Amino acid sequence: MRNAIFRHSGESRNPELFDFNRLMDTGDRGRNARGSVRAQLGSTFRRYDDFNVFRNSPINGTMTYPETIQYLESFINYEKISVWPYKESLKLERMKNFLQTMGNPHDTLKCIHIAGTKGKGSTCAFIAYILKEAGYKVGLYTSPHLSDFRERIRILSSKRYTLNAIRSEFEGMISKNGLCDLIQRLKPEIEKFNSISKYGPLSFFEVYTALAFIYFKEQKVDFAVLETGLGGRLDATNVVEPLIAAMTPISYEHTRKLGNTLRKIATEKAGIIKKSCQLSAVSCQPIVITAPQEKEAREVIQNKCKKVGAKLYEVGKDILCSRQLSAVSCQLPITSCQFRIKGLLSNYPNLKIKLLGGHQLLNASVAIGVVEALRDYDINISIDSIRKGLYNTLWPGRCETISKNPLVVLDGAQNVASMKILKETVRENFRYKKLILVLGISNDKDIKGICNEIYDTTDEIILTKANNPRATEPNFIESIIRNQKPESEKQIIKTKNIKEAVKLAQQKANPKDLILITGSLFVVGEARNVCTI
């Protein structure tokens, strides 16, 4: 058993560090009792006050929320820049050095780390909701956000029933006061570090990732589920030593930065697979779960696992998934999907998820593989927790229906592979008379490929742009479509912004039509705000 890996050699358990009666409460966590991850990890945690550099930091006034957002937006944000040197800009050493000045708050987190091209966020959400149903307190760190910075940092807990959690799909996101407090305490250390860093100043993503680590530590989460931002090898999240690493499907995206072949892209993303094992003073075998991959990407993952001595479990080989159809599930529009999974340890029939599309079944399969693999750490998640967690998972902006009569569906598909999946998902799950497409694309994406993939599905096209420096001008997108389809007489209308595009689509649509808003998560985030006001 792996219990020994959670205890540093020569250390004795300090009863002052944790109230075990508080930790051994309900759900699977309670059933795991003192063999749980918390009990086994007790001696590896230091008091936060021992290295909390913020406690005695001088505070000049109180930062307001607008001031906090303004400060965060003052850092270079590569999510808003199309062209920048990847290897020269992302320095993992910079992140490591900064966290070291903070006392390495990430070192005591029990992390599950997810990389890939498609489905990272959905997979993270599935894992987090399952662990929540099992009675654990789970930190969830994802990117980008749709509407609010705070969506990126969330804590899911079965005991966390706030008014905000009830009303919001982004349950448990950090409060405005909490974010202001963190920034106020962190700001002097950021300024000091940036003034002396030999690797240059911190980026927005690095600062926000550090905030997440500190917040999760202070809130004493049982697990931290982390989504990589870009790639994996050089990503700011890759300072952690995870209990389990998982890979979602890898396809072509960010080719200017990650490489122009699947092999190169997969090599960057497989950088989260590492030799070291979290909180271990002795050697142990890392665990990796992967979704089905194209041959090149699969070989890269397999070779990396062999190199570091990791156990590799593959969906489609070690974990099998099949869809279950019923009279109810065949009625359109479909609101949930029923399926079964043959996992590493158990069979899971009659599973249901609210997230639509066959690709979400694969994401759910990866999530089940991850929580099953926790058995290697004596963490046992019940079938009931898995079933409830999967069904309760919410992940806005992914084939999300936000209105009916007409149907309005939002999806953040932003590459060719994702657009192909979206097209299939819409055809399988919705019945409509006419499809009106609202499309906006970032200028560093495969615009030609995206337009070519979705064009034939549409009856009318409304082009738009997000309020983001990376947004492509509608005129340029139109020129691409016209060059691809010179003989087409399909109507294409250009708009100046998302609000105008959504309003126009709603005016043109009849009750039995479908408005599909896609091409970018930035577009989806703005449209979601417009449609839900």
mmCIF file with all atom_site columns, N, CA and C in Angstrom, residues 49 107 148 197 231-232 304 394 469-470 489:
data_model
loop_
_atom_site.group_PDB
_atom_site.id
_atom_site.type_symbol
_atom_site.label_atom_id
_atom_site.label_alt_id
_atom_site.label_comp_id
_atom_site.label_asym_id
_atom_site.label_entity_id
_atom_site.label_seq_id
_atom_site.pdbx_PDB_ins_code
_atom_site.Cartn_x
_atom_site.Cartn_y
_atom_site.Cartn_z
_atom_site.occupancy
_atom_site.B_iso_or_equiv
_atom_site.pdbx_formal_charge
_atom_site.auth_seq_id
_atom_site.auth_comp_id
_atom_site.auth_asym_id
_atom_site.auth_atom_id
_atom_site.pdbx_PDB_model_num
ATOM 1  N N  . ASP A 1 49  ? 1.408   29.415 9.349   1.00 0.00 ? 49  ASP A N  1
ATOM 2  C CA . ASP A 1 49  ? 1.998   30.589 9.994   1.00 0.00 ? 49  ASP A CA 1
ATOM 3  C C  . ASP A 1 49  ? 3.518   30.521 10.013  1.00 0.00 ? 49  ASP A C  1
ATOM 4  N N  . ASP A 1 107 ? 3.194   22.846 -2.281  1.00 0.00 ? 107 ASP A N  1
ATOM 5  C CA . ASP A 1 107 ? 3.812   21.572 -1.918  1.00 0.00 ? 107 ASP A CA 1
ATOM 6  C C  . ASP A 1 107 ? 2.937   20.712 -1.011  1.00 0.00 ? 107 ASP A C  1
ATOM 7  N N  . ASP A 1 148 ? -16.186 36.160 -15.307 1.00 0.00 ? 148 ASP A N  1
ATOM 8  C CA . ASP A 1 148 ? -15.654 36.734 -14.069 1.00 0.00 ? 148 ASP A CA 1
ATOM 9  C C  . ASP A 1 148 ? -14.350 36.031 -13.726 1.00 0.00 ? 148 ASP A C  1
ATOM 10 N N  . SER A 1 197 ? 13.724  39.746 -9.994  1.00 0.00 ? 197 SER A N  1
ATOM 11 C CA . SER A 1 197 ? 13.684  38.462 -10.701 1.00 0.00 ? 197 SER A CA 1
ATOM 12 C C  . SER A 1 197 ? 14.590  38.458 -11.921 1.00 0.00 ? 197 SER A C  1
ATOM 13 N N  . GLY A 1 231 ? -0.335  24.259 -23.028 1.00 0.00 ? 231 GLY A N  1
ATOM 14 C CA . GLY A 1 231 ? 0.658   23.194 -23.098 1.00 0.00 ? 231 GLY A CA 1
ATOM 15 C C  . GLY A 1 231 ? 0.687   22.375 -21.827 1.00 0.00 ? 231 GLY A C  1
ATOM 16 N N  . GLY A 1 232 ? 1.808   22.429 -21.129 1.00 0.00 ? 232 GLY A N  1
ATOM 17 C CA . GLY A 1 232 ? 1.958   21.650 -19.897 1.00 0.00 ? 232 GLY A CA 1
ATOM 18 C C  . GLY A 1 232 ? 3.364   21.763 -19.350 1.00 0.00 ? 232 GLY A C  1
ATOM 19 N N  . LYS A 1 304 ? 6.733   8.682  -22.666 1.00 0.00 ? 304 LYS A N  1
ATOM 20 C CA . LYS A 1 304 ? 7.013   9.495  -21.480 1.00 0.00 ? 304 LYS A CA 1
ATOM 21 C C  . LYS A 1 304 ? 6.735   8.693  -20.211 1.00 0.00 ? 304 LYS A C  1
ATOM 22 N N  . LEU A 1 394 ? -21.777 20.551 -13.504 1.00 0.00 ? 394 LEU A N  1
ATOM 23 C CA . LEU A 1 394 ? -22.149 21.657 -14.381 1.00 0.00 ? 394 LEU A CA 1
ATOM 24 C C  . LEU A 1 394 ? -20.878 22.256 -14.961 1.00 0.00 ? 394 LEU A C  1
ATOM 25 N N  . PRO A 1 469 ? -8.345  41.680 -27.644 1.00 0.00 ? 469 PRO A N  1
ATOM 26 C CA . PRO A 1 469 ? -7.371  42.051 -28.679 1.00 0.00 ? 469 PRO A CA 1
ATOM 27 C C  . PRO A 1 469 ? -7.089  40.945 -29.683 1.00 0.00 ? 469 PRO A C  1
ATOM 28 N N  . ARG A 1 470 ? -7.345  39.701 -29.300 1.00 0.00 ? 470 ARG A N  1
ATOM 29 C CA . ARG A 1 470 ? -7.085  38.583 -30.213 1.00 0.00 ? 470 ARG A CA 1
ATOM 30 C C  . ARG A 1 470 ? -8.224  38.329 -31.197 1.00 0.00 ? 470 ARG A C  1
ATOM 31 N N  . GLU A 1 489 ? -24.714 31.073 -51.927 1.00 0.00 ? 489 GLU A N  1
ATOM 32 C CA . GLU A 1 489 ? -25.549 32.266 -51.774 1.00 0.00 ? 489 GLU A CA 1
ATOM 33 C C  . GLU A 1 489 ? -26.054 32.416 -50.345 1.00 0.00 ? 489 GLU A C  1
#
